Amino acid sequence: MTVFHAELAGVARTYPGVAGHPAVHALGPVDLGLVRGEFFSVVGPSGCGKSTLLEVLAGLSPASTGTIVFEGAPVAGAVPDGIGVVFQEDASFPWLSVWDNVAFGLRRAGIEPGETERRVREAIAFMGLKDFAHAYPAQLSGGMRQRVCIARTLVLRPRLILLDEPFGALDAQTRLLMGDELLRLWRETGATVLLITHALDEAAMLSDRVGAMSARPGRFIDIVETGWPRERDSRIVAQSGFGKITGRLWTSLREESLKALGHAHGAAAG
Amino acid sequence: MTAIRRAFDVALLLAVLAAIWQGLYMFAGDVAIASPAETVRHVFVLLERPRFWGHIEETLSAFAYALVISWAGGVGIGVWLGAHRLSGEVAEPILVALYSLPKVTLYPLILLVFGLGMPAKVAFGAIHGIIPVTIFTMNAVRNIRPVYVKAARVLRLSPQQTVTGVLLPATLPEVVSGLRVGFSLTLLGVLIGEMFASKRGLGFLIINAIGLNDVETMMAVTLLLFVFAAAANAFLLALDRRLHKRV
């Protein structure tokens, strides 16, 4: 029997109705087991519950049904030690310099100053922010601010890193390069990574496994094993197998994406 | 270089204002307005009179009390209304209506409640300043980006650490903007209060000088108040800009 690093069993999430609006069944039920050290991506149509899945797994949002287990302990009500999250939105603190942003979590956790300085220096160098350590987020591009957020997560040495469309706002070329950095980070830290993305090529390039989700309420309709070696980078997009993976993902998702569009049209018409 | 340029710009602005003032003086004559040179000279004459310092002390005391009430009250009420959605939605239209209301219409009521003297001036100053501080603070709390709160949870901050390390700095720029507006309006309120029902203070001196057609005193006190308000506002504006530059 496989012992998963993190596991969701029968997890569903329904948002209660507010101000006359009906309750929204956003997710599941889903079952998912993440193997320690793997890179797993989740793709699916807009509004299918991908971000909800991440928030439930992180302990940021409660599951309506089902159980979530991280390193053998149930996740409920709080973010467990060992989980780091990078959000789609820029979450860097604009009132702090890059250095202070990255050091923020360590200082609040009471880590000894010498150790804090060492870890921050390493993370800043790793994310290529050395020349901007004393800059403020407002002085950086969107991609660099996202790197600050990744560095802030990294210094806490998470064993499970959850990324919610972290490169969603970046152009295609920058996303490929950020993908390379993400792969390097994954290899060097040995962490388990769960990436939420709407880009099939990004998921196919980065992941060991890709889960395709149905339209809302999101369920896994296909899980594709990419078979890529651990040592890989963005150049694999030129390999013949890459097209097969994205093709299979699109075959699974096309109907679901049409359904999601139909929902949107129906809602607009109604 | 920037500092020299800024100093030059300020000097140029002051020179232009003085030239306009001098032009008005030449146009209207000394029955209506004192010349810049005569006004400055009269400022020094007033500053040599011990009784004048009593009036300054009176105004500054009233202003200090009123400012503490408007800033502390405005920030406290603003935080509450920003954090509690229903209270904020109920209070906002009332606050906006009160903000546009000429407060002088409330002065008879304030005099009936507080009587003549310091308490009425303080109350009148405070009601001028507290509303903008409340509105700015309420909006600052409402506009906190939810992702900061999520980031605080992911960083496993305690509630106290979340408030001091994330929520407070996130709201500070807008709150300081509110404090700046509150500062000017509180001063205005105190001076109006002194002009309408007081026997002491700089507002009283101005209205008394208007009654006696003592143009020099009227202009000299106004100039002093202008210098004080401009200096304090310049400091708060610099702080405001510094905080907003980072956001």
XYZ file of C-alpha atoms in Angstrom:
517
model
C 0.000 0.000 0.000
C 1.381 3.409 -1.020
C 1.913 5.904 1.786
C 1.138 9.269 0.302
C 2.829 12.513 1.309
C -0.551 14.222 1.079
C -3.899 12.627 0.431
C -7.450 13.762 -0.229
C -10.219 11.189 0.194
C -13.787 11.974 -0.872
C -13.137 15.710 -0.508
C -15.926 18.043 -1.604
C -16.469 21.733 -1.008
C -19.788 23.545 -1.173
C -19.942 27.281 -0.566
C -23.105 28.183 1.346
C -25.659 30.475 -0.322
C -25.298 34.182 0.420
C -27.932 36.949 0.165
C -30.508 34.928 -1.779
C -27.949 33.230 -4.030
C -28.005 29.416 -3.937
C -25.174 27.352 -2.474
C -22.353 26.576 -4.930
C -21.002 23.051 -5.139
C -17.472 23.972 -6.255
C -15.480 20.787 -5.872
C -15.627 17.052 -5.803
C -15.817 14.624 -4.376
C -12.168 14.080 -5.317
C -9.609 11.467 -4.332
C -5.947 12.262 -4.844
C -2.699 10.936 -3.417
C 0.539 12.886 -3.870
C 3.692 10.794 -3.759
C 6.582 12.350 -1.802
C 8.814 14.366 -4.123
C 6.564 14.275 -7.188
C 5.491 17.221 -9.358
C 1.740 17.102 -9.869
C -0.238 19.611 -11.917
C -3.949 20.214 -12.046
C -5.601 21.564 -15.206
C -9.244 22.196 -15.889
C -11.773 24.675 -17.262
C -12.193 28.087 -15.618
C -14.225 27.924 -12.431
C -13.929 24.140 -12.074
C -12.637 24.323 -8.497
C -8.863 24.074 -9.042
C -8.072 26.886 -6.610
C -10.642 25.505 -4.173
C -8.781 22.179 -4.271
C -5.529 23.974 -3.395
C -7.119 25.996 -0.585
C -8.716 22.908 0.934
C -5.444 20.965 0.758
C -3.562 23.898 2.329
C -6.025 24.204 5.196
C -7.084 27.685 4.067
C -10.640 26.578 3.402
C -12.562 23.770 5.148
C -13.753 20.713 3.208
C -17.513 20.143 3.331
C -16.973 16.384 3.247
C -14.019 14.014 3.118
C -10.621 13.940 4.749
C -7.276 15.573 3.985
C -4.085 14.127 5.401
C -0.600 15.657 5.215
C 2.354 13.609 6.482
C 0.001 11.363 8.387
C -1.864 14.130 10.229
C -5.313 15.461 9.314
C -5.481 18.996 7.854
C -8.251 21.067 9.417
C -8.644 24.731 10.219
C -5.026 25.873 9.864
C -2.121 25.625 7.450
C 0.111 22.787 8.728
C 3.820 23.261 9.262
C 5.645 22.136 6.124
C 3.158 23.476 3.555
C 4.050 26.564 1.518
C 1.659 28.344 -0.839
C 2.344 30.726 -3.734
C -0.766 32.548 -4.916
C -1.758 33.724 -8.378
C -2.107 37.285 -7.099
C 0.969 39.223 -6.081
C 1.175 38.619 -2.326
C 4.465 40.438 -1.702
C 4.154 43.090 1.000
C 4.677 46.477 -0.677
C 5.836 48.171 2.548
C 8.821 45.816 2.902
C 11.976 45.547 0.809
C 12.683 42.304 -1.059
C 15.037 41.219 1.746
C 12.491 41.957 4.472
C 9.706 40.263 2.506
C 11.746 37.086 2.236
C 12.833 37.247 5.889
C 9.314 38.044 7.130
C 8.123 34.514 7.953
C 11.443 33.507 9.536
C 11.526 36.536 11.834
C 7.919 36.002 12.931
C 8.707 32.344 13.605
C 11.533 33.451 15.915
C 14.354 31.894 13.877
C 17.762 33.028 15.117
C 19.041 36.138 13.179
C 22.211 34.495 11.835
C 20.235 31.561 10.448
C 17.598 33.934 9.036
C 20.256 35.949 7.217
C 21.861 32.824 5.762
C 18.573 31.384 4.501
C 17.381 34.723 3.063
C 20.682 35.262 1.249
C 20.474 31.760 -0.240
C 16.841 32.137 -1.330
C 17.425 35.575 -2.862
C 20.432 34.292 -4.797
C 18.516 31.165 -5.858
C 15.657 33.254 -7.268
C 18.037 35.657 -9.035
C 17.083 38.665 -6.902
C 20.536 39.465 -5.531
C 20.735 42.882 -7.219
C 17.267 43.813 -5.977
C 17.541 42.794 -2.322
C 16.964 46.371 -1.121
C 14.358 47.301 -3.738
C 10.654 47.542 -2.923
C 8.071 45.424 -4.801
C 6.697 48.529 -6.563
C 10.085 48.854 -8.267
C 9.961 45.287 -9.658
C 8.190 43.640 -12.598
C 5.297 41.211 -12.032
C 7.558 38.209 -12.626
C 10.135 39.451 -10.127
C 7.467 40.083 -7.496
C 6.280 36.509 -7.985
C 9.882 35.362 -7.457
C 9.901 37.310 -4.170
C 6.802 35.369 -3.092
C 8.423 32.079 -4.090
C 11.585 33.021 -2.149
C 9.447 33.929 0.893
C 7.882 30.467 0.704
C 11.200 28.754 0.035
C 13.047 30.071 3.114
C 10.560 28.288 5.339
C 11.703 25.015 3.722
C 8.266 23.604 2.917
C 8.012 19.930 2.151
C 4.846 20.452 0.107
C 4.703 23.509 -2.175
C 1.310 24.526 -3.551
C 1.303 26.965 -6.465
C -1.923 28.570 -7.672
C -1.305 29.739 -11.256
C 1.797 31.629 -10.158
C 2.767 32.626 -13.706
C -0.749 33.400 -14.917
C -0.028 37.086 -15.438
C 3.268 36.589 -17.301
C 3.946 36.436 -21.049
C 4.557 33.033 -22.698
C 8.369 33.291 -22.938
C 8.793 34.448 -19.340
C 6.498 31.641 -18.224
C 8.704 29.046 -19.913
C 11.781 30.465 -18.208
C 10.010 30.674 -14.837
C 9.016 27.055 -15.410
C 12.710 26.173 -15.718
C 13.377 27.920 -12.415
C 10.503 26.070 -10.820
C 11.895 22.716 -12.013
C 15.319 23.645 -10.606
C 13.705 24.584 -7.283
C 11.769 21.317 -7.196
C 14.885 19.217 -7.905
C 17.083 21.014 -5.387
C 14.598 21.134 -2.515
C 13.185 17.650 -3.031
C 9.763 19.006 -2.093
C 6.464 17.678 -3.384
C 4.878 20.230 -5.727
C 1.238 20.715 -6.646
C 0.750 23.268 -9.422
C -2.623 24.677 -10.438
C -2.549 26.013 -13.985
C -4.843 26.706 -16.915
C -1.988 26.185 -19.424
C -1.843 22.615 -20.743
C 1.687 23.079 -22.167
C 2.960 24.348 -18.803
C 1.449 21.351 -16.998
C 2.781 18.886 -19.587
C 6.288 20.381 -19.456
C 6.677 20.616 -15.685
C 4.901 17.611 -14.251
C 5.396 13.962 -13.463
C 1.624 13.590 -13.456
C -1.157 15.887 -14.649
C -4.707 15.675 -13.335
C -7.452 16.912 -15.660
C -10.575 18.167 -13.912
C -14.161 18.281 -15.092
C -16.297 21.411 -15.219
C -17.756 22.493 -11.852
C -18.075 20.700 -9.508
C -14.507 19.647 -10.334
C -13.611 15.950 -10.305
C -10.587 14.240 -11.784
C -11.569 12.796 -15.174
C -8.069 11.761 -16.261
C -4.617 11.543 -14.728
C -1.780 11.532 -17.258
C 1.717 10.239 -16.407
C 4.222 12.212 -18.465
C 7.189 9.898 -17.973
C 9.712 12.773 -18.121
C 13.105 12.274 -16.465
C 13.712 14.260 -13.247
C 16.459 16.240 -15.004
C 14.408 18.236 -17.507
C 13.824 21.784 -18.662
C 11.673 23.776 -21.051
C 13.418 22.310 -24.102
C 11.267 19.191 -23.772
C 8.477 21.137 -25.476
C 10.289 20.260 -28.741
C 10.064 16.494 -28.098
C 7.457 14.441 -29.943
C 6.023 13.000 -26.704
C 5.145 16.492 -25.536
C 2.492 16.934 -28.214
C 0.946 13.572 -27.314
C 0.574 14.605 -23.671
C -1.008 17.975 -24.442
C -3.189 16.253 -27.065
C -4.474 13.732 -24.545
C -5.125 16.457 -21.987
C -7.049 18.525 -24.509
C -9.107 15.492 -25.584
C -10.111 15.018 -21.941
C -10.799 18.684 -21.341
C -12.462 19.840 -24.579
C -15.956 18.631 -23.654
C -15.560 19.982 -20.111
C -14.408 23.375 -21.352
C -17.433 23.542 -23.676
C -19.645 22.636 -20.711
C -18.043 25.429 -18.654
C -18.647 27.894 -21.510
C -22.236 26.681 -21.766
C -22.694 27.332 -18.054
C -21.350 30.829 -18.544
C -23.699 31.513 -21.482
C -26.621 30.045 -19.576
C -25.885 32.245 -16.585
C -25.543 35.327 -18.799
C -28.817 34.554 -20.558
C -30.589 33.856 -17.262
C 20.339 68.328 -6.702
C 16.680 67.398 -6.182
C 16.707 69.097 -2.753
C 18.155 72.295 -4.276
C 15.584 72.182 -7.072
C 12.771 71.666 -4.554
C 14.003 74.562 -2.384
C 14.149 76.740 -5.486
C 10.589 75.751 -6.463
C 9.300 76.572 -2.972
C 11.105 79.944 -2.996
C 9.663 80.704 -6.436
C 6.135 79.799 -5.300
C 6.475 82.037 -2.218
C 7.794 84.892 -4.366
C 4.838 84.550 -6.769
C 2.349 84.494 -3.858
C 4.010 87.577 -2.325
C 3.891 89.362 -5.703
C 0.152 88.588 -6.076
C -0.419 89.779 -2.504
C 1.490 92.992 -3.193
C -0.525 93.479 -6.391
C -3.799 93.060 -4.458
C -2.596 95.531 -1.845
C -1.775 98.079 -4.538
C -5.161 97.506 -6.159
C -7.369 97.516 -3.034
C -5.394 99.842 -0.722
C -4.569 99.537 2.974
C -8.205 99.854 4.074
C -8.869 96.336 2.775
C -5.513 94.574 2.948
C -2.062 95.102 4.481
C 1.080 94.844 2.370
C 3.320 91.743 2.758
C 6.131 93.796 4.338
C 3.780 95.521 6.785
C 2.149 92.176 7.693
C 5.498 90.536 8.455
C 6.536 93.540 10.521
C 3.252 93.338 12.464
C 3.788 89.603 13.109
C 6.952 90.511 15.062
C 5.105 93.296 16.887
C 2.429 90.789 17.975
C 5.006 88.179 19.010
C 6.571 90.723 21.386
C 3.256 91.130 23.272
C 2.850 88.661 26.190
C -0.971 88.669 25.811
C -0.637 87.444 22.228
C 1.178 84.329 23.471
C -1.840 83.627 25.717
C -4.053 83.573 22.622
C -1.621 81.236 20.829
C -1.571 78.926 23.844
C -5.368 78.893 23.981
C -5.708 77.966 20.301
C -2.930 75.370 20.419
C -4.439 73.706 23.518
C -7.891 73.507 21.952
C -6.374 72.264 18.704
C -4.257 69.600 20.438
C -7.250 68.188 22.350
C -9.458 68.275 19.262
C -6.770 66.644 17.125
C -6.269 63.784 19.585
C -10.035 63.186 19.642
C -10.406 63.322 15.840
C -7.393 61.119 15.140
C -7.961 58.522 17.871
C -11.753 58.531 17.509
C -11.632 58.538 13.709
C -9.147 55.677 13.512
C -11.035 53.640 16.146
C -14.464 54.112 14.560
C -13.008 53.655 11.058
C -11.411 50.322 11.982
C -14.699 49.123 13.472
C -16.782 50.213 10.453
C -14.254 48.788 8.010
C -14.058 45.430 9.754
C -17.799 45.059 10.396
C -19.432 45.117 6.970
C -23.041 45.740 8.081
C -22.091 48.623 10.412
C -19.964 50.143 7.631
C -22.763 49.917 5.070
C -25.232 51.543 7.482
C -22.831 54.262 8.643
C -21.261 55.254 5.314
C -24.171 57.319 3.867
C -24.638 59.012 7.244
C -20.932 59.895 7.419
C -20.902 61.226 3.855
C -24.001 63.358 4.583
C -22.389 64.715 7.771
C -19.158 65.403 5.880
C -20.960 67.621 3.362
C -23.028 69.400 6.022
C -21.718 72.886 6.971
C -20.760 72.160 10.573
C -21.436 75.743 11.603
C -25.151 74.840 11.556
C -24.408 72.530 14.499
C -22.604 75.210 16.491
C -25.677 76.466 18.416
C -26.285 72.895 19.533
C -22.652 72.495 20.616
C -22.818 75.754 22.591
C -25.986 74.550 24.332
C -24.296 71.276 25.266
C -20.798 72.497 26.153
C -21.322 76.204 26.932
C -18.887 78.972 25.989
C -15.194 78.180 26.303
C -12.603 75.516 25.674
C -14.899 72.401 25.599
C -17.081 73.880 22.831
C -14.022 74.786 20.732
C -12.566 71.320 21.188
C -15.885 69.667 20.283
C -16.305 71.873 17.223
C -12.763 71.133 16.033
C -13.208 67.414 16.653
C -16.456 67.113 14.675
C -14.693 68.734 11.719
C -11.760 66.324 11.790
C -13.238 63.033 12.939
C -15.409 62.364 9.877
C -12.687 62.382 7.179
C -10.361 60.344 9.421
C -13.183 57.803 9.931
C -14.010 57.602 6.208
C -10.359 57.188 5.137
C -9.690 54.563 7.821
C -12.874 52.639 7.020
C -11.904 52.477 3.341
C -8.326 51.502 4.210
C -9.570 48.522 6.239
C -12.114 47.530 3.574
C -9.474 47.697 0.837
C -7.013 45.332 2.512
C -6.262 42.758 -0.191
C -7.581 39.318 0.882
C -4.365 37.740 -0.417
C -2.428 39.449 2.420
C -4.657 37.733 4.973
C -4.161 34.394 3.181
C -0.396 34.984 3.086
C -0.465 35.671 6.837
C -2.232 32.348 7.410
C 0.232 30.486 5.202
C 3.093 32.091 7.147
C 1.351 30.802 10.277
C 1.196 34.216 11.969
C -0.652 34.609 15.260
C -3.664 36.996 15.248
C -1.486 39.637 16.948
C 1.320 39.192 14.407
C -1.241 39.432 11.589
C -2.505 42.759 12.931
C 0.889 44.332 13.646
C 2.863 42.798 10.771
C 0.329 42.795 7.937
C -2.975 44.611 8.523
C -1.537 47.731 10.158
C 1.156 48.437 7.539
C -1.284 47.567 4.726
C -3.717 50.258 5.894
C -1.170 52.875 6.961
C -0.880 54.897 3.711
C -4.624 55.563 3.472
C -4.926 56.177 7.214
C -2.141 58.788 7.059
C -3.953 60.495 4.157
C -7.011 60.671 6.426
C -4.970 62.040 9.338
C -3.604 64.766 7.047
C -7.064 65.855 5.927
C -8.286 65.565 9.532
C -5.450 67.822 10.719
C -6.442 70.701 8.432
C -10.160 70.400 9.123
C -9.685 70.161 12.895
C -7.653 73.389 12.842
C -10.352 75.014 10.734
C -13.044 73.859 13.179
C -11.198 75.211 16.222
C -10.638 78.594 14.555
C -14.266 78.889 13.425
C -15.322 77.952 16.955
C -13.129 80.741 18.339
C -14.466 83.227 15.809
C -18.124 82.654 16.704
C -18.179 82.184 20.456
C -14.971 82.838 22.347
C -13.084 85.570 24.147
C -9.647 84.083 23.625
C -7.615 82.441 20.885
C -6.366 83.316 17.412
C -9.823 82.887 15.838
C -11.190 85.420 18.315
C -8.309 87.811 17.483
C -9.150 87.622 13.772
C -12.883 88.248 14.192
C -12.138 91.026 16.694
C -9.695 92.641 14.261
C -12.298 92.404 11.474
C -14.790 94.187 13.762
C -12.298 96.964 14.535
C -11.052 97.094 10.912
C -7.557 96.350 12.279
C -6.330 95.026 8.937
C -2.716 94.557 10.072
C -3.605 92.280 13.013
C -6.076 90.312 10.908
C -3.472 89.727 8.194
C -0.626 89.009 10.636
C -2.588 86.340 12.555
C -3.752 84.793 9.274
C -0.155 84.680 8.033
C 0.995 82.973 11.230
C -1.752 80.378 10.926
C -0.880 79.834 7.273
C 2.782 79.211 8.124
C 1.845 76.766 10.912
C -0.681 74.840 8.782
C 1.610 74.775 5.738
C 4.590 73.468 7.741
C 2.554 70.732 9.464
C 0.882 69.764 6.201
C 4.207 69.644 4.370
C 5.474 67.163 6.970
C 2.336 64.997 6.780
C 2.290 65.200 2.974
C 5.924 64.058 2.798
C 5.062 61.121 5.075
C 1.945 60.382 2.999
C 3.926 60.384 -0.281
C 6.666 58.239 1.190
C 4.132 55.624 2.296
C 2.182 55.697 -0.986
C 5.352 55.358 -3.050
C 5.802 51.859 -1.658
C 2.282 50.714 -2.483
